[in-house]
XYZ file of C-alpha atoms in Angstrom:
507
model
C 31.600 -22.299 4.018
C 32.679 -24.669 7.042
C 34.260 -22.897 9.972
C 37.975 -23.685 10.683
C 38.427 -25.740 13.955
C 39.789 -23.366 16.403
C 40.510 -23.932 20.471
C 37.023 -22.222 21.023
C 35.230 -24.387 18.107
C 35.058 -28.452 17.460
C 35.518 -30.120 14.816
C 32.188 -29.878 13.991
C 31.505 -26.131 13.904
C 29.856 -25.940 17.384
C 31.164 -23.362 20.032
C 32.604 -24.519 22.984
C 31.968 -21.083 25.024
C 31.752 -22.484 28.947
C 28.508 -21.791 30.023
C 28.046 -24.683 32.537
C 29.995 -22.524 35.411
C 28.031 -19.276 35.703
C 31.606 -17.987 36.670
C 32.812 -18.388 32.946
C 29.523 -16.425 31.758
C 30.544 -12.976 33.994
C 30.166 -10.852 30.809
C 28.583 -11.014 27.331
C 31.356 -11.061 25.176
C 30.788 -12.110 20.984
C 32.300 -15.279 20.583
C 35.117 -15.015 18.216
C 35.433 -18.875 17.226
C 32.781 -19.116 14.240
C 33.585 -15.723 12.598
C 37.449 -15.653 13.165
C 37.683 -19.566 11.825
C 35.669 -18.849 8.709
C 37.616 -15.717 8.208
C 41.250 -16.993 8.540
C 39.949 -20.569 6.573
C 38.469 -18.234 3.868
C 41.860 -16.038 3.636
C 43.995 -19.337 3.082
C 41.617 -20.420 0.034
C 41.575 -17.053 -0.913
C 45.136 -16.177 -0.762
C 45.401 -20.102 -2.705
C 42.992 -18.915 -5.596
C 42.922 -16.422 -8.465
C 40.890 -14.310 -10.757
C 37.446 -13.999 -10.345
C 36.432 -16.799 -7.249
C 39.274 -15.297 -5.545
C 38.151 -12.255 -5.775
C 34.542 -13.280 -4.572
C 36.140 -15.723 -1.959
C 37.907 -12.478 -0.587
C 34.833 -10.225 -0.687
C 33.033 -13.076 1.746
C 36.114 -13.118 4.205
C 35.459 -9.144 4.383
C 31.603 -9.985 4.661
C 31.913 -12.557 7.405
C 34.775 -10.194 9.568
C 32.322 -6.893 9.248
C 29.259 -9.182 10.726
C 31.489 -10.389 13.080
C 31.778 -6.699 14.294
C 28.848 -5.727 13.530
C 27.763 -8.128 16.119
C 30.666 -6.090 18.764
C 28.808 -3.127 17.987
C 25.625 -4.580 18.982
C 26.624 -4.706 22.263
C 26.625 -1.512 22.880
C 23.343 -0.312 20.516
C 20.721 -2.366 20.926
C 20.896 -3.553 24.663
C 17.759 -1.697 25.762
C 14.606 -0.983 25.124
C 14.300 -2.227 22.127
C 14.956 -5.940 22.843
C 12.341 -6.155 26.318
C 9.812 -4.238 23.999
C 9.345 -7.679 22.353
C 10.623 -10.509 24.438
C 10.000 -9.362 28.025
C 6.688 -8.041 28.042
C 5.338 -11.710 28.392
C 3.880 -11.093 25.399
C 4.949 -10.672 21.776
C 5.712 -13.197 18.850
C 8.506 -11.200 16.279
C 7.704 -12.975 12.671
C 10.297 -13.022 10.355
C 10.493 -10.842 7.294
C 8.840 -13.820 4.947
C 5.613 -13.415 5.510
C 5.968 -9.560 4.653
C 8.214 -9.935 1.855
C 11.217 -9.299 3.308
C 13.317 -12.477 2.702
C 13.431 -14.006 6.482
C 11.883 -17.216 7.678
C 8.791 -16.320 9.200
C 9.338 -17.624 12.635
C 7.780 -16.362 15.649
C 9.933 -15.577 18.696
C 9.532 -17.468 22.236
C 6.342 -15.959 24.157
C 8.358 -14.179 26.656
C 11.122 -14.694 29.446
C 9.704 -14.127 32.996
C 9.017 -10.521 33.719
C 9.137 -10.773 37.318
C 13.056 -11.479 36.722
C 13.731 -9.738 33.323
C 11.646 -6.521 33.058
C 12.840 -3.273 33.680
C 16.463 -3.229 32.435
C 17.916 -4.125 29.784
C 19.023 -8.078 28.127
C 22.339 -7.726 28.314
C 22.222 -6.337 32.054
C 19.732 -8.880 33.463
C 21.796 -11.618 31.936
C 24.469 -10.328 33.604
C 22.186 -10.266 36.693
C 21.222 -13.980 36.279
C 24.598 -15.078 35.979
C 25.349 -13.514 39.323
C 22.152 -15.217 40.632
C 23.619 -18.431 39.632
C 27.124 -18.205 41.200
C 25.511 -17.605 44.196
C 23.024 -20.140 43.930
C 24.138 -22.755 41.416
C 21.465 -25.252 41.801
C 18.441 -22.355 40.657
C 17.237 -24.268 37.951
C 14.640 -21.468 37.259
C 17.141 -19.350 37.160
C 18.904 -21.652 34.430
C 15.380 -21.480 32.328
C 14.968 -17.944 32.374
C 18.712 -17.949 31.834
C 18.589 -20.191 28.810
C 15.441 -18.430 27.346
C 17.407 -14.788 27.605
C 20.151 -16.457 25.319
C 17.570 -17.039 23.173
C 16.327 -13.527 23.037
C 19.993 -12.419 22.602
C 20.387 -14.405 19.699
C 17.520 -14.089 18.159
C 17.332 -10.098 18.238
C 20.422 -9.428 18.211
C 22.022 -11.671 15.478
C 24.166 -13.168 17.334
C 23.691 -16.888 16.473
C 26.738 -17.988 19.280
C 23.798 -17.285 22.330
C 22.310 -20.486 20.936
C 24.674 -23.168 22.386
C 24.914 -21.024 25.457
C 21.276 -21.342 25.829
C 21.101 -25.192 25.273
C 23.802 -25.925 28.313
C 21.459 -23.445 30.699
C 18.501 -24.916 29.765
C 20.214 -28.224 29.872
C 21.634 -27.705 33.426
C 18.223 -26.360 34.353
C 16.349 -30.273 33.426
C 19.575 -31.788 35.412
C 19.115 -30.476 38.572
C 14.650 -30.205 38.134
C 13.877 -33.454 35.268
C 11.004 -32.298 33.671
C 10.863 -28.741 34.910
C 8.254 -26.937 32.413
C 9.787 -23.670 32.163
C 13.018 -25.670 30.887
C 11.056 -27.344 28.689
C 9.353 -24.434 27.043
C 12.599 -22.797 27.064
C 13.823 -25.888 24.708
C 10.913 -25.491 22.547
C 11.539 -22.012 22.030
C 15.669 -22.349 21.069
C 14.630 -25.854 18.480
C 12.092 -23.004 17.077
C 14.593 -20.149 16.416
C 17.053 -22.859 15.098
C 14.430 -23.358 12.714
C 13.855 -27.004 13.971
C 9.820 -26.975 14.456
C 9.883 -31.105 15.093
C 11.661 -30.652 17.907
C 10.135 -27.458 19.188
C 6.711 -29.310 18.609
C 7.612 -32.392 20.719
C 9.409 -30.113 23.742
C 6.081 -27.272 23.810
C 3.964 -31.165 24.563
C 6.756 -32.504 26.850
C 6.200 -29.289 28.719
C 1.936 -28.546 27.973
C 1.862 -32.319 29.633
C 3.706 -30.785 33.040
C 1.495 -27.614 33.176
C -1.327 -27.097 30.434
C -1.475 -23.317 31.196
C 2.141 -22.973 29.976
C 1.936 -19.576 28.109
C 5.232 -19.919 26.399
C 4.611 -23.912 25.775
C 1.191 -23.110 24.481
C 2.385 -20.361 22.083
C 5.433 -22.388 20.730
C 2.996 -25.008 20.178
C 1.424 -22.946 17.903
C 4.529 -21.290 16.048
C 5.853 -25.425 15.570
C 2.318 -25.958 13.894
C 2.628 -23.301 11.451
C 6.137 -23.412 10.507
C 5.208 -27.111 9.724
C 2.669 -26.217 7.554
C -0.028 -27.918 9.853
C -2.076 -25.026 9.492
C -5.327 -26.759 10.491
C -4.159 -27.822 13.532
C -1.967 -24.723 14.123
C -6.042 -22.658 14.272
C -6.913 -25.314 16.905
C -3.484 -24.974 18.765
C -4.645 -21.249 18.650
C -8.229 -21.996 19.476
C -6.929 -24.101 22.723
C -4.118 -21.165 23.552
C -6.991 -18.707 23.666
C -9.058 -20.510 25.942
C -6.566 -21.440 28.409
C -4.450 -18.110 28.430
C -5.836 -15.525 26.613
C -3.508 -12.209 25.881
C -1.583 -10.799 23.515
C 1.223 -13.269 23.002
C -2.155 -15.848 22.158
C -3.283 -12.765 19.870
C -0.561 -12.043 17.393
C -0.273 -15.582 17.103
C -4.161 -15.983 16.246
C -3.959 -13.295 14.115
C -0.762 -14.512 11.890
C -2.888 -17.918 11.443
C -5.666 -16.307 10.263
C -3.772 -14.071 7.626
C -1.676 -17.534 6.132
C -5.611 -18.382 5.177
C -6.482 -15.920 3.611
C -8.674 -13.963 6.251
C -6.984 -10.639 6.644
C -10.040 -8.702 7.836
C -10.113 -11.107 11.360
C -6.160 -10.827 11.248
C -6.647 -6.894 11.297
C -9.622 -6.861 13.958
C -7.801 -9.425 16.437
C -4.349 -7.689 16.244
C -6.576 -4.171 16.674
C -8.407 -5.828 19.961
C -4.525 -6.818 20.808
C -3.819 -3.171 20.406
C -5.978 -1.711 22.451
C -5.539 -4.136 25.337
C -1.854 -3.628 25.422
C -0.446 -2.215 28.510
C 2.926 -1.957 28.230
C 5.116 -0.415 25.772
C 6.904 -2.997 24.371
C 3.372 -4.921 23.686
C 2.291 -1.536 21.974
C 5.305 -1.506 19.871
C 5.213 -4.740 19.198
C 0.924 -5.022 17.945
C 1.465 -1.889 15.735
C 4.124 -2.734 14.107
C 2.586 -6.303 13.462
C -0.360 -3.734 12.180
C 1.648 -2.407 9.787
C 3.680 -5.612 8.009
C -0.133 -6.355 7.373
C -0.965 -2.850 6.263
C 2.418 -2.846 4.108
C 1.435 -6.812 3.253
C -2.007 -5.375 1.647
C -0.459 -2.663 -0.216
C -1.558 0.267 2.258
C 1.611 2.211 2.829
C 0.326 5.051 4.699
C -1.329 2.934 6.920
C 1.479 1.088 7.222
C 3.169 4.108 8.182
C 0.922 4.710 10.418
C 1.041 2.019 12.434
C 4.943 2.460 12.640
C 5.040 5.856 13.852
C 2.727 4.143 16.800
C 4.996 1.423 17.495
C 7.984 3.778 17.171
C 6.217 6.197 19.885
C 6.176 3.723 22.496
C 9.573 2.627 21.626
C 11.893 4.269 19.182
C 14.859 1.719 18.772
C 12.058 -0.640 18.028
C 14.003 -2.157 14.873
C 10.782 -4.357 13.273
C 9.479 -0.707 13.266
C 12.112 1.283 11.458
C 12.640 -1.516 8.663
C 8.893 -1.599 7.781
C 8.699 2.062 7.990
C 11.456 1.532 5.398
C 10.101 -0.698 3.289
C 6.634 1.863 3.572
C 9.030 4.626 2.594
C 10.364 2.623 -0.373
C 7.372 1.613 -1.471
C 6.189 5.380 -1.371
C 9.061 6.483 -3.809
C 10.989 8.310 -0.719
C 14.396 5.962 -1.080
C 16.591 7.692 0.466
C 14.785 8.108 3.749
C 14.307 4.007 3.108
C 18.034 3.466 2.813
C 18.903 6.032 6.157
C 15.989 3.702 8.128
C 17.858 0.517 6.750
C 21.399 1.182 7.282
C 20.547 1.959 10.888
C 18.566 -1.457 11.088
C 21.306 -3.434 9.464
C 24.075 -1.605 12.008
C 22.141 -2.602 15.051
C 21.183 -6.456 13.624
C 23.016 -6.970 10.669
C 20.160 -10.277 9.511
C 18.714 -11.428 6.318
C 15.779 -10.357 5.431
C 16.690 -6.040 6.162
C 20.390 -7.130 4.758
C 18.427 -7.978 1.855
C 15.927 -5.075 1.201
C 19.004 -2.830 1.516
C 20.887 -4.784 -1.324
C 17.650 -4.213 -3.523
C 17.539 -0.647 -2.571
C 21.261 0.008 -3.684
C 21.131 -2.262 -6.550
C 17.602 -0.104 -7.706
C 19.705 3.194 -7.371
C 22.434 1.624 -9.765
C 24.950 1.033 -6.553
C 25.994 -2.588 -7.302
C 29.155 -2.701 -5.348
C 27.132 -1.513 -2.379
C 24.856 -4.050 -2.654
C 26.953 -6.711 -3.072
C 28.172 -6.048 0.204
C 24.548 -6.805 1.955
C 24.116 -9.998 -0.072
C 27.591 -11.123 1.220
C 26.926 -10.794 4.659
C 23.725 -13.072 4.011
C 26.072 -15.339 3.321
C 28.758 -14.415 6.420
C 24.860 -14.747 8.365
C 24.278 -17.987 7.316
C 27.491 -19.281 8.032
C 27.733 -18.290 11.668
C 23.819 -19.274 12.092
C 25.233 -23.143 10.722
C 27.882 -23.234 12.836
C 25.616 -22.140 15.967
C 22.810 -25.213 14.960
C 20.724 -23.127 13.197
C 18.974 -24.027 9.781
C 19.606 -21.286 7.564
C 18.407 -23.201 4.350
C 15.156 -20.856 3.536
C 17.043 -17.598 4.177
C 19.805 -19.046 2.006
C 17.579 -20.395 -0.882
C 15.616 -16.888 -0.910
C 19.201 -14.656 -0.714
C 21.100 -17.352 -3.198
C 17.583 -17.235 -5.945
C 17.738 -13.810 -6.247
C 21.432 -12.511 -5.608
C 23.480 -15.557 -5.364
C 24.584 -19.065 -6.938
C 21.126 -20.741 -8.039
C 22.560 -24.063 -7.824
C 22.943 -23.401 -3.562
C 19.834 -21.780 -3.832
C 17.984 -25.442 -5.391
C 20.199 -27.242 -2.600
C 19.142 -25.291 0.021
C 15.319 -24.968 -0.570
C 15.204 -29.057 -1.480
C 17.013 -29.171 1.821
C 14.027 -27.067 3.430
C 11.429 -28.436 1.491
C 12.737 -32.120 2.965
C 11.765 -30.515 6.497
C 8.421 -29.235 6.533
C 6.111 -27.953 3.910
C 4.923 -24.661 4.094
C 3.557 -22.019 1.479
C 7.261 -20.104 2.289
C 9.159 -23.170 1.934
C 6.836 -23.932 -1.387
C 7.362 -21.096 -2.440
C 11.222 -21.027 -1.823
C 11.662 -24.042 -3.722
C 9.362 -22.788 -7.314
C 12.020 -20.128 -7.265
C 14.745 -21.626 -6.709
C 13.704 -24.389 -9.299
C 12.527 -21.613 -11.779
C 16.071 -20.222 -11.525
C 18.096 -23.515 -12.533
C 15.458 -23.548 -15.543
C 13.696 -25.994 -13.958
C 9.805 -24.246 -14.492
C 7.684 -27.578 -15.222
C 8.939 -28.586 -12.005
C 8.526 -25.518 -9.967
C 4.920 -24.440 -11.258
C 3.480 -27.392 -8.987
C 4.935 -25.783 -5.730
C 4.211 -21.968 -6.914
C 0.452 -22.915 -7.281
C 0.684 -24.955 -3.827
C 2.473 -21.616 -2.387
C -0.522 -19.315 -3.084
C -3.480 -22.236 -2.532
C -3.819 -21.668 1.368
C -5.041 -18.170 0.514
C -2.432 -16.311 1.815
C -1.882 -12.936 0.130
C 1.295 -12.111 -0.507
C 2.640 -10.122 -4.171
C 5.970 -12.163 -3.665
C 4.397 -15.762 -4.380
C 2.189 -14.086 -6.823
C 5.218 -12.744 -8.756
C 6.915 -15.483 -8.688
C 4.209 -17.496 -9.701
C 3.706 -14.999 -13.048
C 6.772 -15.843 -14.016
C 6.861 -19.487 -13.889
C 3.825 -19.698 -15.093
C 4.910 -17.564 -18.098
C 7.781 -19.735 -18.661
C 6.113 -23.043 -18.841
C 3.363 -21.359 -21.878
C 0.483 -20.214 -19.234
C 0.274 -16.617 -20.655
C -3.370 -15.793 -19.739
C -2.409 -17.377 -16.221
C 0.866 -15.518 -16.233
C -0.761 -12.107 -16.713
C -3.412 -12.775 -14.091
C -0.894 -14.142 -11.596
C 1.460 -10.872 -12.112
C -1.235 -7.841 -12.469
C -2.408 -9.606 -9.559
C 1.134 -9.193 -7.573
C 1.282 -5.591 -8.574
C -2.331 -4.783 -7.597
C -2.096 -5.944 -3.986
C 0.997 -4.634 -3.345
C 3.118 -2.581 -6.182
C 5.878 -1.704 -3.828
C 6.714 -5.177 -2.857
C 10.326 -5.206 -3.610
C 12.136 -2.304 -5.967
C 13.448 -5.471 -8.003
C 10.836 -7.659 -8.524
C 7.985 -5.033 -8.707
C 10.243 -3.603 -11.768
C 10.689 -7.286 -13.295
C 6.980 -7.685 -12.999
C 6.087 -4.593 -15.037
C 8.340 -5.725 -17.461
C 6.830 -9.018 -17.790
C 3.505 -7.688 -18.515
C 4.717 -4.733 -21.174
C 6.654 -7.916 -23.130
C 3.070 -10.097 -22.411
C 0.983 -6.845 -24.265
């Protein structure tokens, strides 16, 4: 759904929020232009139609007006410690919810904005700060980098897709008034990633490793490009190069998240353990246990899991990667309700896909459709502010649409995806969505190619089972499935049930 053109959006869907006057930037208001046009162009198609794509047409004006204030209320909740615990500690990648099951793309976040200008407050208030810096002194271009890379961090944590064009005009203004300025240049490389364009952040982390080699952020966005390309060979080498020029924990969790996507989850658990134990701030502490625990949760351990949550939730308790895996943990465990409290505050605070998701499942488990219905619309509200910000929302959409949406968007979308970069999500992403236009001959190829890195994960495995089932692999289809359920049985209340299912029909 295309955003209306509005004074505050083009007639291509992009914001026009000033940002090149630090004057214009005094607060950090949510820019009304995507959500409001998509809204009021919804309500004129909806008050146009009838029956039942009216009445679905109306539910997503509701969905998209609700994220749109859910985003307000952000403002006000999640301004603190729970955004610096990642971003400002110069040191923590956040990846998405893919790689844990969770239905996000599995994209890790920029290495860090400056500390020496950033720590100690919190985002919204050293913004704030920085745009005072810049009235005063217009021609800071570091202050436009770290400027442009806390836009980034705004966006990315608190799901407010609109930070993204601010960011590209600071970082922008930062390369006019210093050409080739690294810190600008990583800070590019870090917005292309969280727009989910790795060929871009690839070529901007060299542009800016070719100014200064020891670039922590260019060297670590390097590696995130890598793997979200699939390039997982070179992504260990990337790693393997990071390490040796700046080792610490942002080099660490990446290391780590490399070696899991092969298969090798025992030198995942002992690097991100060393990372542990060398972290000396909160926010890294927070940030290395709860990475602990997706791979805990990942492998099936749910106590351990919890474990490593209640660590990550000591040294910060609005730590929101935290409170969704110690949901998912809790699910898992057969403890729902405490699952759907820990998600509904997740989803109030950052209303994004993959924990809109895994609350949808959770109501739709308990028999709560209408409920759920609502989370898998504001996927969709998600998506359509992310497009209209430059984001590529095409994975979260194929994985959302598959599962609790139109399969025909969901084979788009993953295709789409799939045309980008090849990846075992983005393989896998596109067997589903094929499997679910009846399309199985076609999608077993990709399911096998999503689970041949070695990467362990019950999702692919699943869906694998049942594509395999439905293109007359039984004995495959068995293995594939009992295999899902024995690494990890709670992997989502849905397709853990679908899976048993399968195999009582197979017996």
């Amino acid at each position: 759904m295309a955003p209306r053109t509005s004074d505050r959006t083009d007639s291509t869907g992009s914001t026009r929020e000033a940002v090149a006057s630090p004057s214009d930037e005094a607060g950090t208001p949510v820019p009304a232009g995507p959500a409001e046009g998509v809204g009021e162009a919804a309500a004129e198609q909806a008050a146009a139609g009838s029956g039942q794509a009216a009445a679905a047409l109306a539910r997503r004006v509701a969905a998209v007006r609700r994220f749109r204030d859910a985003g307000r209320r952000v403002r006000g909740l999640v301004g603190c410690g729970l955004l610096l615990a990642v971003a400002l500690s110069a040191g923590a990648v956040a990846v998405g919810a893919v790689r844990d099951g969770g239905g996000g793309v599995a994209v890790a976040a920029p290495a860090g904005v400056d500390p020496a200008v950033l720590a100690g407050g919190d985002l919204d208030a050293r913004v704030a700060g920085l745009q005072a810096r810049l009235r005063a002194q217009p021609r800071d271009f570091g202050s436009w980098a770290t400027l442009g890379l806390a836009y980034v961090e705004q966006a990315r944590t608190q799901g407010d897709p609109s930070r993204y064009p601010q960011a590209e005009r600071a970082l922008r203004r930062s390369l006019e008034l210093r050409p080739g300025n690294d810190a600008a240049l990583a800070g590019r490389a870090a917005l292309a990633a969280a727009r989910h364009d790795f060929t871009g952040a690839l070529a901007d982390a060299e542009r800016a490793l070719a100014q200064n080699p020891y670039s922590e952020r260019a060297l670590c966005s390097r590696i995130d490009a890598l793997v979200e390309l699939g390039r997982y060979a070179e992504a260990a080498r990337a790693a393997d190069l990071a390490d040796a020029r700046r080792p610490g924990i942002p080099v660490f969790t990446r290391y780590a998240y490399v070696r899991e996507l092969r298969g090798d989850v025992t030198g995942a658990r002992r690097i991100l353990e060393q990372a542990l134990a060398s972290a000396t701030t909160r926010g890294d502490a927070a940030y290395v246990a709860g990475q602990l625990g997706q791979l805990a949760w990942n492998q099936g351990d749910y106590r351990g899991a919890l474990r490593h949550y209640a660590r990550a939730l000591a040294a910060d308790d609005t730590y929101l990667p935290a409170l969704e895996g110690r949901a998912r943990a809790r699910a898992a465990l057969g403890d729902r309700a405490a699952a759907v409290r820990d998600l509904e505050l997740v989803v109030s605070r950052a209303p994004l896909p993959g924990s809109l998701v895994a609350l949808g499942e959770l109501y739709e488990a308990s028999g709560e459709e209408s409920k759920a219905r609502e989370q898998y619309d504001l996927v969709d509200a998600w998506a359509a502010l992310a497009r209209a910000n430059g984001v590529d929302a095409d994975l979260d959409t194929a994985l959302a649409a598959a599962d609790h949406g139109d399969a025909a968007t969901a084979l788009r979308a993953a295709r789409a995806e799939w045309a980008r970069r090849h990846t075992v999500h983005t393989a896998d992403a596109l067997a589903w969505a094929l499997h679910t236009n009846g399309r199985d001959a076609e999608a077993l190829p990709y399911a096998r190619r999503a689970t041949a890195t070695g990467y362990r994960n019950a999702s692919f495995l699943y869906h694998r089972g049942l594509i395999e089932r439905a293109t007359g692999h039984p004995a495959e289809s068995r293995a594939s499935l009992t295999a899902a359920l024995k690494l990890n049985p709670g992997f989502s209340p849905l397709g853990a049930r679908a899976a048993r299912i399968a195999l009582e029909a197979a017996r």
